[in-house]
CSV table of C-alpha atoms in Angstrom, one decimal:
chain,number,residue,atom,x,y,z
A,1,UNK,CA,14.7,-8.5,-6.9
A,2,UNK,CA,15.3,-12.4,-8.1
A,3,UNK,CA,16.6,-13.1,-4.3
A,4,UNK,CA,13.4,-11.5,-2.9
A,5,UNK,CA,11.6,-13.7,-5.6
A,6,UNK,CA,13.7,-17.1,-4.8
A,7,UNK,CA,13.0,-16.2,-1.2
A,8,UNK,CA,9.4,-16.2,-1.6
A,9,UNK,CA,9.3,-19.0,-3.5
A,10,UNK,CA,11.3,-21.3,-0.9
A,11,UNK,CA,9.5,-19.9,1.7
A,12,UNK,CA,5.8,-20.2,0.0
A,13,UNK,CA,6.3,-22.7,-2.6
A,14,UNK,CA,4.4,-20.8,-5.2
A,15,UNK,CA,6.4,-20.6,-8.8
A,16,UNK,CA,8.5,-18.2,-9.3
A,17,UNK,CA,6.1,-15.9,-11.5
A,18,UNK,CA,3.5,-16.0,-9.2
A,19,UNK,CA,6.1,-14.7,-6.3
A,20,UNK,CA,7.0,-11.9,-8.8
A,21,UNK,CA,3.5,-11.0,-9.6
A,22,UNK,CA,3.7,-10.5,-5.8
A,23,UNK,CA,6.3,-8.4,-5.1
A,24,UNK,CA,5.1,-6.2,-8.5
A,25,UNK,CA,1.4,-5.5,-6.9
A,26,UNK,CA,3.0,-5.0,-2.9
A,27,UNK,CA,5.7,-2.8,-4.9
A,28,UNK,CA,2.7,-0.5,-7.1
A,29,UNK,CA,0.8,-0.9,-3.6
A,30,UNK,CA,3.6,1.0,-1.8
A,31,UNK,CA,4.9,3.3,-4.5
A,32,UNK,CA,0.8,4.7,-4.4
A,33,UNK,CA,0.4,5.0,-1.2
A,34,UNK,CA,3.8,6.6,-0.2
A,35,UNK,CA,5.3,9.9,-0.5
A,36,UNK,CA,7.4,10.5,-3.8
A,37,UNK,CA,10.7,10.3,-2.0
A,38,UNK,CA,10.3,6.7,-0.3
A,39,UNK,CA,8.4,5.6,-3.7
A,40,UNK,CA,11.8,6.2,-5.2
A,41,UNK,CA,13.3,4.0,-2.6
A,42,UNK,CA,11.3,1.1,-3.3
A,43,UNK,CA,11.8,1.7,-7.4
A,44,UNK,CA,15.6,1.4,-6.1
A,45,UNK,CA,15.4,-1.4,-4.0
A,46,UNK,CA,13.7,-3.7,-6.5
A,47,UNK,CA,15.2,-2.1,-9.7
A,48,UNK,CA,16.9,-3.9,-12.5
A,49,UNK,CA,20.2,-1.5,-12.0
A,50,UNK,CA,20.9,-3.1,-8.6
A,51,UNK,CA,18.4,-5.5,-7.7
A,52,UNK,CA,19.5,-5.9,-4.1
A,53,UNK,CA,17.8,-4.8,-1.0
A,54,UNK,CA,21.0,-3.9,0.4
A,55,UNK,CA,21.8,-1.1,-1.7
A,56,UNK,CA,19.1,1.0,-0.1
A,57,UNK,CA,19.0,3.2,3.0
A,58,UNK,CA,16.6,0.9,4.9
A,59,UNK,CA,17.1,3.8,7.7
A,60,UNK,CA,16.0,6.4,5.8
A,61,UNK,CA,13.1,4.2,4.9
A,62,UNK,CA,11.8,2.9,7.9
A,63,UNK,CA,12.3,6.8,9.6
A,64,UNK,CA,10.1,7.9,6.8
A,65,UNK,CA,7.6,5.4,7.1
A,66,UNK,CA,7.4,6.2,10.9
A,67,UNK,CA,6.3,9.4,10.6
A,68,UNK,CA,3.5,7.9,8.0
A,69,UNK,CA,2.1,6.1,11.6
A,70,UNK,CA,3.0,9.1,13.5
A,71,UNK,CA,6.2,7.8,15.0
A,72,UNK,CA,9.8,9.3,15.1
């Protein structure tokens, strides 16, 4: 999560709380509004124990989220 957050702040110029603040609410946004097993995914992606992006199945995600919109 701290590259996401240095990204952000680069990118926006807001501080660095604010950015995380951010990616929290997006995070509790998407974690209510999607299914239990890609909830965990995001919990994973953004989680202290790795903290990289990376680590997740981005596949697995985005196929998921697909099928939210109707889309395989």
């Amino acid at each position: 999560m701290e590259e996401l957050i240095q990204q952000i702040v680069s990118k926006t110029g807001i501080s660095e709380s604010n950015a995380r603040s951010a990616i929290e609410t997006v995070a509790n946004f998407l974690k209510a509004k999607l299914p239990a097993p890609l909830a965990g995914q995001v919990d994973a992606a953004l989680g202290s124990a790795g903290g990289a992006i990376g680590n997740v199945d981005l596949g697995s995600i985005s196929s998921g989220l697909g099928g939210l919109f109707g889309k395989k």
